[in-house]
C-alpha cells in the first residue's frame, strides 16, 4: 500500500535544529513520504542561510520534494498537513538575558526552569498562538507538533486559550534519557523498552521500564544511576563516539544526586534545578551561560556549515548530521498521518491520567497516538512527594498564563515566588522588575493592582 505523501511547514525555519530535522526527514522518507517542505520564520536573513543549504541538499537527495522558504504566513501555512514548530521568540540574545538576570541575584538562570523559563514563557505564548491561528486559517485540517519552549507554559497557554486546536506539545528530554538507559542496559534501541512515566514537562519520573517480554529493567538502570547518574558506560570509559558538551555531562552526572530523593523511580534530569538550586548557581558563570556556549558552538557550527554548502553549491560532503533524538517527531507525525497507535510520551491535559492530580493540568504521560490524536494512558495515583512538588510547579505555569492573559504584575510576581528555585519575595520582585525592563519589546504590558485606599 502506498502511503499518502505529506506537506510540512517548519516554523522557525532559521532554527539551529532545522538542518538536523531535514536530514532526519530525508532518512525516513520510506516511512513518512513527503511531497512538499516549507520553511517559515519572521527573520528573513537568518532563515535564508539555512534555506539556501537545504535547497541544495534537497535537490541532490530528494529532487521530487517541492521546497519553499518564506516569511509570508499565507504562503507558508497554505496546503499543509503538519506544522513542525520550534520557534525561539527573542532568539539567543533574550535567552542570554533570561539566564543572566536571575544569576545576578543568586538564583538559577535557565532556559526553561525558574524565572528565566517564566520570562521565556511570557515571550513564547504570543508567538505560538500566532502560529496556531495561521494554521487554522490556511490549513484547518493540519496538526501542529510543537517543541517550542518552554513547552510546559506554552502547552498550558494553548490548552486554555486555543482549547480546540490540533496542537501536540512534545519534548526530547525523556527520549534522550531513554536512549542513555538503553545504552546502560546494552539494548539496541530505546524502543526495546516500554515505559511508564508521569510528571509535568521537564519535571517527571519513570516508574516502570520493561523489555518486550515484560521483564523489569528498572533495578539494573537504578543500580547504574545510583553510582553514575545517566553517564553511559562508554562515556565512563572514555570510548564514546558521541560528542557531548561538558555542561550536559555535568547534568547527566548530577542525576545521581537527583535520583537519591526517590530511589523507587528514575528522574528527569531537569529536576536538578528544583532539588539543588544552590549547586547550579555555584556551577554557573554569570558572565558566560549556556546561551553563550550554544552561540559559540551549535549556532556557529550550523550556520557556517550551511553557508559553506551554499557557497560551494553542493552538499556532497555536508557535515550536517541527523539528529537521532528527533526521530520521535517522525514517529508522532506518522502516528497521526497513518494511525499507527504508537506509544509515546506527550504533554497533554491530565483528564484523569494521574488520578489524584488536577484534571486541567498539562502533564507528560505515555499516550497511544492515532489519527484522532493522543489518548493518554492511566498512570494511577502518585505519591505525596511528587504530588506536592507538581502542584507547586503547575501553579507557577498556570499563573504565568493568567498573568499574560490579564496583564497582571501581581500574578507574575506570585508565579516567580512559587517557583521552588526562588528564595524569597523581595528577590522575586527584583528579578521581575529587571525582566520587565529587558522584555519590553516582547511581553504584554503588566499592570500593578490598585492598593486599597485607606
Ligand atoms: P534558534 O533561535 O536557533 O531558532 C529559533 C527560530 O525561531 C529563529 O530563526 C527565529 O527567528 C524564529 N522565530 C522567533 N520568533 C518567531 C516567530 N514569532 N515566528 C516565526 N519564527 C520565529 O533556536 P534553537 O536553539 O534552534 O531552538 C528552537 C526552539 O526549539 C526553542 O524554543 C528551543 O527551546 C526548542 N527546543 C525544544 C526541545 C524540546 O524538548 N521541546 C528540544 C530542543 C529545542
Ligand atoms: C533538551 C530539552 C529542551 C531544551 C534543550 C536545551 O533537549 O528537552 O527542551 O531546549 O535541552 O538544549 P541547549 O543545547 O539549547 O541548551
Ligand atoms: Mn524539552
PDB file of C-alpha atoms in Angstrom, residues 26-256:
ATOM      1  CA  UNK A  26      15.205  12.536   4.459  1.00  0.00           C
ATOM      2  CA  UNK A  27      16.307   9.342   6.226  1.00  0.00           C
ATOM      3  CA  UNK A  28      12.711   8.396   6.947  1.00  0.00           C
ATOM      4  CA  UNK A  29      11.073   9.027   3.549  1.00  0.00           C
ATOM      5  CA  UNK A  30      10.160   5.346   3.168  1.00  0.00           C
ATOM      6  CA  UNK A  31       8.098   5.520   6.376  1.00  0.00           C
ATOM      7  CA  UNK A  32       6.938   9.104   6.023  1.00  0.00           C
ATOM      8  CA  UNK A  33       6.899  10.218   2.374  1.00  0.00           C
ATOM      9  CA  UNK A  34       6.927  13.949   1.739  1.00  0.00           C
ATOM     10  CA  UNK A  35       5.754  15.952  -1.299  1.00  0.00           C
ATOM     11  CA  UNK A  36       6.499  19.441  -0.005  1.00  0.00           C
ATOM     12  CA  UNK A  37       8.590  21.174   2.686  1.00  0.00           C
ATOM     13  CA  UNK A  38       8.146  24.847   3.522  1.00  0.00           C
ATOM     14  CA  UNK A  39      10.157  26.993   5.920  1.00  0.00           C
ATOM     15  CA  UNK A  40       8.553  29.842   7.817  1.00  0.00           C
ATOM     16  CA  UNK A  41      10.355  32.344  10.071  1.00  0.00           C
ATOM     17  CA  UNK A  42       9.965  36.008  10.932  1.00  0.00           C
ATOM     18  CA  UNK A  43      13.708  36.610  10.461  1.00  0.00           C
ATOM     19  CA  UNK A  44      14.353  36.525   6.705  1.00  0.00           C
ATOM     20  CA  UNK A  45      18.160  36.690   6.858  1.00  0.00           C
ATOM     21  CA  UNK A  46      18.559  34.012   9.496  1.00  0.00           C
ATOM     22  CA  UNK A  47      16.204  31.603   7.728  1.00  0.00           C
ATOM     23  CA  UNK A  48      17.769  32.261   4.305  1.00  0.00           C
ATOM     24  CA  UNK A  49      21.110  30.826   5.399  1.00  0.00           C
ATOM     25  CA  UNK A  50      19.528  27.523   6.448  1.00  0.00           C
ATOM     26  CA  UNK A  51      17.151  27.549   3.459  1.00  0.00           C
ATOM     27  CA  UNK A  52      19.882  28.056   0.835  1.00  0.00           C
ATOM     28  CA  UNK A  53      21.734  24.995   2.113  1.00  0.00           C
ATOM     29  CA  UNK A  54      18.509  22.975   2.430  1.00  0.00           C
ATOM     30  CA  UNK A  55      17.591  23.753  -1.163  1.00  0.00           C
ATOM     31  CA  UNK A  56      20.888  22.248  -2.324  1.00  0.00           C
ATOM     32  CA  UNK A  57      20.531  19.207  -0.041  1.00  0.00           C
ATOM     33  CA  UNK A  58      17.004  18.501  -1.311  1.00  0.00           C
ATOM     34  CA  UNK A  59      17.978  18.989  -4.976  1.00  0.00           C
ATOM     35  CA  UNK A  60      20.746  16.421  -4.568  1.00  0.00           C
ATOM     36  CA  UNK A  61      18.976  13.889  -2.381  1.00  0.00           C
ATOM     37  CA  UNK A  62      15.202  14.181  -2.967  1.00  0.00           C
ATOM     38  CA  UNK A  63      14.541  16.398  -6.001  1.00  0.00           C
ATOM     39  CA  UNK A  64      10.880  15.330  -6.084  1.00  0.00           C
ATOM     40  CA  UNK A  65      10.188  17.326  -2.893  1.00  0.00           C
ATOM     41  CA  UNK A  66       8.976  20.865  -3.564  1.00  0.00           C
ATOM     42  CA  UNK A  67      10.733  23.407  -1.326  1.00  0.00           C
ATOM     43  CA  UNK A  68       9.758  26.962  -0.373  1.00  0.00           C
ATOM     44  CA  UNK A  69      11.169  29.326   2.279  1.00  0.00           C
ATOM     45  CA  UNK A  70       9.064  32.335   3.149  1.00  0.00           C
ATOM     46  CA  UNK A  71       8.237  34.940   5.775  1.00  0.00           C
ATOM     47  CA  UNK A  72       4.682  35.255   4.445  1.00  0.00           C
ATOM     48  CA  UNK A  73       2.235  33.358   6.699  1.00  0.00           C
ATOM     49  CA  UNK A  74      -0.313  32.737   3.936  1.00  0.00           C
ATOM     50  CA  UNK A  75       2.273  31.182   1.621  1.00  0.00           C
ATOM     51  CA  UNK A  76       3.774  29.176   4.482  1.00  0.00           C
ATOM     52  CA  UNK A  77       0.608  27.759   6.012  1.00  0.00           C
ATOM     53  CA  UNK A  78      -1.465  27.030   2.888  1.00  0.00           C
ATOM     54  CA  UNK A  79      -1.781  23.383   1.752  1.00  0.00           C
ATOM     55  CA  UNK A  80      -0.106  21.903   4.832  1.00  0.00           C
ATOM     56  CA  UNK A  81      -0.622  18.608   6.720  1.00  0.00           C
ATOM     57  CA  UNK A  82       1.830  19.259   9.568  1.00  0.00           C
ATOM     58  CA  UNK A  83       3.352  22.306  11.211  1.00  0.00           C
ATOM     59  CA  UNK A  84       6.587  21.352  12.933  1.00  0.00           C
ATOM     60  CA  UNK A  85       7.144  24.293  15.250  1.00  0.00           C
ATOM     61  CA  UNK A  86      10.355  25.221  17.017  1.00  0.00           C
ATOM     62  CA  UNK A  87      10.474  28.980  17.358  1.00  0.00           C
ATOM     63  CA  UNK A  88      12.507  30.917  19.917  1.00  0.00           C
ATOM     64  CA  UNK A  89      10.878  34.299  20.436  1.00  0.00           C
ATOM     65  CA  UNK A  90      13.692  36.772  21.171  1.00  0.00           C
ATOM     66  CA  UNK A  91      16.358  34.319  19.958  1.00  0.00           C
ATOM     67  CA  UNK A  92      19.590  33.650  21.865  1.00  0.00           C
ATOM     68  CA  UNK A  93      20.043  37.312  22.785  1.00  0.00           C
ATOM     69  CA  UNK A  94      16.982  37.036  25.029  1.00  0.00           C
ATOM     70  CA  UNK A  95      17.896  33.551  26.280  1.00  0.00           C
ATOM     71  CA  UNK A  96      21.141  35.081  27.491  1.00  0.00           C
ATOM     72  CA  UNK A  97      19.195  37.700  29.483  1.00  0.00           C
ATOM     73  CA  UNK A  98      16.826  35.054  30.904  1.00  0.00           C
ATOM     74  CA  UNK A  99      19.873  33.226  32.213  1.00  0.00           C
ATOM     75  CA  UNK A 100      21.949  36.186  33.411  1.00  0.00           C
ATOM     76  CA  UNK A 101      19.318  38.313  35.177  1.00  0.00           C
ATOM     77  CA  UNK A 102      18.344  35.724  37.858  1.00  0.00           C
ATOM     78  CA  UNK A 103      22.022  34.810  38.363  1.00  0.00           C
ATOM     79  CA  UNK A 104      22.706  38.435  39.347  1.00  0.00           C
ATOM     80  CA  UNK A 105      20.515  37.732  42.384  1.00  0.00           C
ATOM     81  CA  UNK A 106      21.980  34.289  43.130  1.00  0.00           C
ATOM     82  CA  UNK A 107      19.037  32.452  41.521  1.00  0.00           C
ATOM     83  CA  UNK A 108      19.442  29.818  38.798  1.00  0.00           C
ATOM     84  CA  UNK A 109      19.437  31.186  35.280  1.00  0.00           C
ATOM     85  CA  UNK A 110      17.972  28.571  32.959  1.00  0.00           C
ATOM     86  CA  UNK A 111      16.219  28.394  29.595  1.00  0.00           C
ATOM     87  CA  UNK A 112      13.007  26.673  30.787  1.00  0.00           C
ATOM     88  CA  UNK A 113      13.205  26.497  34.610  1.00  0.00           C
ATOM     89  CA  UNK A 114      12.788  29.207  37.254  1.00  0.00           C
ATOM     90  CA  UNK A 115      12.469  32.935  36.427  1.00  0.00           C
ATOM     91  CA  UNK A 116      14.311  32.540  33.086  1.00  0.00           C
ATOM     92  CA  UNK A 117      11.801  29.945  31.918  1.00  0.00           C
ATOM     93  CA  UNK A 118       8.937  32.161  33.098  1.00  0.00           C
ATOM     94  CA  UNK A 119      10.346  35.120  31.134  1.00  0.00           C
ATOM     95  CA  UNK A 120      10.730  32.933  28.044  1.00  0.00           C
ATOM     96  CA  UNK A 121       7.145  31.689  28.533  1.00  0.00           C
ATOM     97  CA  UNK A 122       5.842  35.262  28.548  1.00  0.00           C
ATOM     98  CA  UNK A 123       7.535  35.731  25.138  1.00  0.00           C
ATOM     99  CA  UNK A 124       6.586  32.375  23.602  1.00  0.00           C
ATOM    100  CA  UNK A 125       2.851  32.320  24.317  1.00  0.00           C
ATOM    101  CA  UNK A 126       2.003  35.009  21.749  1.00  0.00           C
ATOM    102  CA  UNK A 127       4.359  33.573  19.126  1.00  0.00           C
ATOM    103  CA  UNK A 128       2.928  30.064  19.329  1.00  0.00           C
ATOM    104  CA  UNK A 129      -0.711  31.243  19.418  1.00  0.00           C
ATOM    105  CA  UNK A 130       0.017  33.221  16.248  1.00  0.00           C
ATOM    106  CA  UNK A 131       1.276  30.055  14.520  1.00  0.00           C
ATOM    107  CA  UNK A 132      -1.886  28.161  15.541  1.00  0.00           C
ATOM    108  CA  UNK A 133      -4.059  30.942  14.167  1.00  0.00           C
ATOM    109  CA  UNK A 134      -2.204  30.892  10.829  1.00  0.00           C
ATOM    110  CA  UNK A 135      -2.563  27.110  10.649  1.00  0.00           C
ATOM    111  CA  UNK A 136      -6.276  27.242  11.381  1.00  0.00           C
ATOM    112  CA  UNK A 137      -6.843  29.994   8.852  1.00  0.00           C
ATOM    113  CA  UNK A 138      -4.914  28.499   5.934  1.00  0.00           C
ATOM    114  CA  UNK A 139      -4.915  24.705   6.601  1.00  0.00           C
ATOM    115  CA  UNK A 140      -7.691  23.940   9.091  1.00  0.00           C
ATOM    116  CA  UNK A 141      -7.156  20.160   8.920  1.00  0.00           C
ATOM    117  CA  UNK A 142      -3.456  20.338   9.761  1.00  0.00           C
ATOM    118  CA  UNK A 143      -1.802  19.314  13.046  1.00  0.00           C
ATOM    119  CA  UNK A 144       0.870  21.288  14.857  1.00  0.00           C
ATOM    120  CA  UNK A 145       3.663  19.338  16.509  1.00  0.00           C
ATOM    121  CA  UNK A 146       5.156  21.891  18.834  1.00  0.00           C
ATOM    122  CA  UNK A 147       8.515  21.685  20.556  1.00  0.00           C
ATOM    123  CA  UNK A 148       8.971  25.445  21.037  1.00  0.00           C
ATOM    124  CA  UNK A 149       9.895  26.028  24.671  1.00  0.00           C
ATOM    125  CA  UNK A 150       9.099  26.470  27.465  1.00  0.00           C
ATOM    126  CA  UNK A 151       6.802  23.599  26.470  1.00  0.00           C
ATOM    127  CA  UNK A 152       5.053  23.411  29.865  1.00  0.00           C
ATOM    128  CA  UNK A 153       3.914  27.042  29.777  1.00  0.00           C
ATOM    129  CA  UNK A 154       3.187  27.008  26.038  1.00  0.00           C
ATOM    130  CA  UNK A 155       1.088  23.841  26.495  1.00  0.00           C
ATOM    131  CA  UNK A 156      -0.944  25.403  29.316  1.00  0.00           C
ATOM    132  CA  UNK A 157      -1.496  28.520  27.184  1.00  0.00           C
ATOM    133  CA  UNK A 158      -2.722  26.524  24.196  1.00  0.00           C
ATOM    134  CA  UNK A 159      -4.979  24.350  26.395  1.00  0.00           C
ATOM    135  CA  UNK A 160      -6.568  27.409  27.901  1.00  0.00           C
ATOM    136  CA  UNK A 161      -6.595  29.896  25.043  1.00  0.00           C
ATOM    137  CA  UNK A 162      -6.990  27.603  21.989  1.00  0.00           C
ATOM    138  CA  UNK A 163      -8.806  24.619  23.555  1.00  0.00           C
ATOM    139  CA  UNK A 164      -9.998  23.048  20.291  1.00  0.00           C
ATOM    140  CA  UNK A 165      -6.839  23.419  18.269  1.00  0.00           C
ATOM    141  CA  UNK A 166      -4.932  20.445  16.911  1.00  0.00           C
ATOM    142  CA  UNK A 167      -1.636  21.019  18.661  1.00  0.00           C
ATOM    143  CA  UNK A 168       0.511  18.430  20.427  1.00  0.00           C
ATOM    144  CA  UNK A 169       3.404  19.575  22.618  1.00  0.00           C
ATOM    145  CA  UNK A 170       6.439  17.336  22.831  1.00  0.00           C
ATOM    146  CA  UNK A 171       9.874  17.222  24.454  1.00  0.00           C
ATOM    147  CA  UNK A 172      13.006  15.314  23.539  1.00  0.00           C
ATOM    148  CA  UNK A 173      14.468  15.050  27.042  1.00  0.00           C
ATOM    149  CA  UNK A 174      12.759  11.753  28.017  1.00  0.00           C
ATOM    150  CA  UNK A 175      13.734  10.384  24.583  1.00  0.00           C
ATOM    151  CA  UNK A 176      17.356  11.402  25.153  1.00  0.00           C
ATOM    152  CA  UNK A 177      17.438   9.888  28.653  1.00  0.00           C
ATOM    153  CA  UNK A 178      15.794   6.668  27.426  1.00  0.00           C
ATOM    154  CA  UNK A 179      18.466   6.464  24.748  1.00  0.00           C
ATOM    155  CA  UNK A 180      21.018   6.560  27.589  1.00  0.00           C
ATOM    156  CA  UNK A 181      19.085   3.936  29.589  1.00  0.00           C
ATOM    157  CA  UNK A 182      19.121   1.602  26.579  1.00  0.00           C
ATOM    158  CA  UNK A 183      22.886   2.047  26.323  1.00  0.00           C
ATOM    159  CA  UNK A 184      23.307   1.337  30.036  1.00  0.00           C
ATOM    160  CA  UNK A 185      21.322  -1.888  29.528  1.00  0.00           C
ATOM    161  CA  UNK A 186      23.176  -2.824  26.346  1.00  0.00           C
ATOM    162  CA  UNK A 187      19.966  -2.721  24.284  1.00  0.00           C
ATOM    163  CA  UNK A 188      19.956  -1.870  20.569  1.00  0.00           C
ATOM    164  CA  UNK A 189      17.315   0.810  20.885  1.00  0.00           C
ATOM    165  CA  UNK A 190      15.211   2.705  23.385  1.00  0.00           C
ATOM    166  CA  UNK A 191      12.269   1.236  21.504  1.00  0.00           C
ATOM    167  CA  UNK A 192      13.089  -2.148  23.057  1.00  0.00           C
ATOM    168  CA  UNK A 193      11.721  -0.676  26.299  1.00  0.00           C
ATOM    169  CA  UNK A 194       8.113   0.060  27.324  1.00  0.00           C
ATOM    170  CA  UNK A 195       7.927   2.762  29.962  1.00  0.00           C
ATOM    171  CA  UNK A 196       5.541   4.209  32.492  1.00  0.00           C
ATOM    172  CA  UNK A 197       6.293   7.853  33.343  1.00  0.00           C
ATOM    173  CA  UNK A 198       4.427  10.786  34.836  1.00  0.00           C
ATOM    174  CA  UNK A 199       5.045  14.441  35.570  1.00  0.00           C
ATOM    175  CA  UNK A 200       4.999  17.884  34.038  1.00  0.00           C
ATOM    176  CA  UNK A 201       7.332  18.856  31.200  1.00  0.00           C
ATOM    177  CA  UNK A 202      10.955  18.927  32.445  1.00  0.00           C
ATOM    178  CA  UNK A 203       9.576  17.688  35.775  1.00  0.00           C
ATOM    179  CA  UNK A 204       8.857  13.951  35.820  1.00  0.00           C
ATOM    180  CA  UNK A 205       9.714  10.389  36.836  1.00  0.00           C
ATOM    181  CA  UNK A 206       9.848   6.907  35.296  1.00  0.00           C
ATOM    182  CA  UNK A 207       8.031   4.349  37.455  1.00  0.00           C
ATOM    183  CA  UNK A 208       8.350   1.214  35.349  1.00  0.00           C
ATOM    184  CA  UNK A 209      10.585   0.134  32.462  1.00  0.00           C
ATOM    185  CA  UNK A 210      10.246  -3.291  30.858  1.00  0.00           C
ATOM    186  CA  UNK A 211      11.584  -5.190  27.876  1.00  0.00           C
ATOM    187  CA  UNK A 212       9.221  -6.590  25.254  1.00  0.00           C
ATOM    188  CA  UNK A 213       8.843  -9.836  27.248  1.00  0.00           C
ATOM    189  CA  UNK A 214       7.710  -7.920  30.306  1.00  0.00           C
ATOM    190  CA  UNK A 215      10.937  -8.285  32.304  1.00  0.00           C
ATOM    191  CA  UNK A 216      11.573  -5.482  34.799  1.00  0.00           C
ATOM    192  CA  UNK A 217      14.590  -3.399  33.716  1.00  0.00           C
ATOM    193  CA  UNK A 218      14.350  -0.758  36.464  1.00  0.00           C
ATOM    194  CA  UNK A 219      16.708  -2.458  39.006  1.00  0.00           C
ATOM    195  CA  UNK A 220      19.620  -2.610  36.547  1.00  0.00           C
ATOM    196  CA  UNK A 221      19.215   1.009  35.456  1.00  0.00           C
ATOM    197  CA  UNK A 222      18.779   2.166  39.057  1.00  0.00           C
ATOM    198  CA  UNK A 223      21.959   0.368  40.088  1.00  0.00           C
ATOM    199  CA  UNK A 224      23.846   2.302  37.416  1.00  0.00           C
ATOM    200  CA  UNK A 225      22.190   5.668  38.132  1.00  0.00           C
ATOM    201  CA  UNK A 226      22.917   5.280  41.851  1.00  0.00           C
ATOM    202  CA  UNK A 227      26.632   5.240  41.000  1.00  0.00           C
ATOM    203  CA  UNK A 228      26.984   7.257  37.804  1.00  0.00           C
ATOM    204  CA  UNK A 229      23.749   9.084  37.056  1.00  0.00           C
ATOM    205  CA  UNK A 230      22.947   8.865  33.339  1.00  0.00           C
ATOM    206  CA  UNK A 231      26.615   8.927  32.251  1.00  0.00           C
ATOM    207  CA  UNK A 232      26.850   5.880  29.956  1.00  0.00           C
ATOM    208  CA  UNK A 233      29.375   3.026  30.296  1.00  0.00           C
ATOM    209  CA  UNK A 234      31.228   4.153  27.146  1.00  0.00           C
ATOM    210  CA  UNK A 235      31.427   7.731  28.443  1.00  0.00           C
ATOM    211  CA  UNK A 236      32.815   6.430  31.735  1.00  0.00           C
ATOM    212  CA  UNK A 237      35.469   4.505  29.790  1.00  0.00           C
ATOM    213  CA  UNK A 238      36.181   7.476  27.545  1.00  0.00           C
ATOM    214  CA  UNK A 239      35.296   5.470  24.430  1.00  0.00           C
ATOM    215  CA  UNK A 240      32.011   7.158  23.495  1.00  0.00           C
ATOM    216  CA  UNK A 241      31.583   8.252  19.880  1.00  0.00           C
ATOM    217  CA  UNK A 242      29.093  10.965  20.839  1.00  0.00           C
ATOM    218  CA  UNK A 243      30.456  14.446  21.390  1.00  0.00           C
ATOM    219  CA  UNK A 244      28.591  15.665  24.472  1.00  0.00           C
ATOM    220  CA  UNK A 245      29.396  19.116  25.836  1.00  0.00           C
ATOM    221  CA  UNK A 246      30.782  19.475  29.356  1.00  0.00           C
ATOM    222  CA  UNK A 247      27.653  21.186  30.714  1.00  0.00           C
ATOM    223  CA  UNK A 248      25.463  18.271  29.615  1.00  0.00           C
ATOM    224  CA  UNK A 249      27.908  15.724  31.068  1.00  0.00           C
ATOM    225  CA  UNK A 250      27.622  17.551  34.392  1.00  0.00           C
ATOM    226  CA  UNK A 251      23.820  17.290  34.165  1.00  0.00           C
ATOM    227  CA  UNK A 252      23.915  13.550  33.417  1.00  0.00           C
ATOM    228  CA  UNK A 253      26.287  13.021  36.360  1.00  0.00           C
ATOM    229  CA  UNK A 254      24.142  15.155  38.662  1.00  0.00           C
ATOM    230  CA  UNK A 255      21.197  12.771  38.061  1.00  0.00           C
ATOM    231  CA  UNK A 256      22.860  10.517  40.638  1.00  0.00           C
TER     232      UNK A 256
END
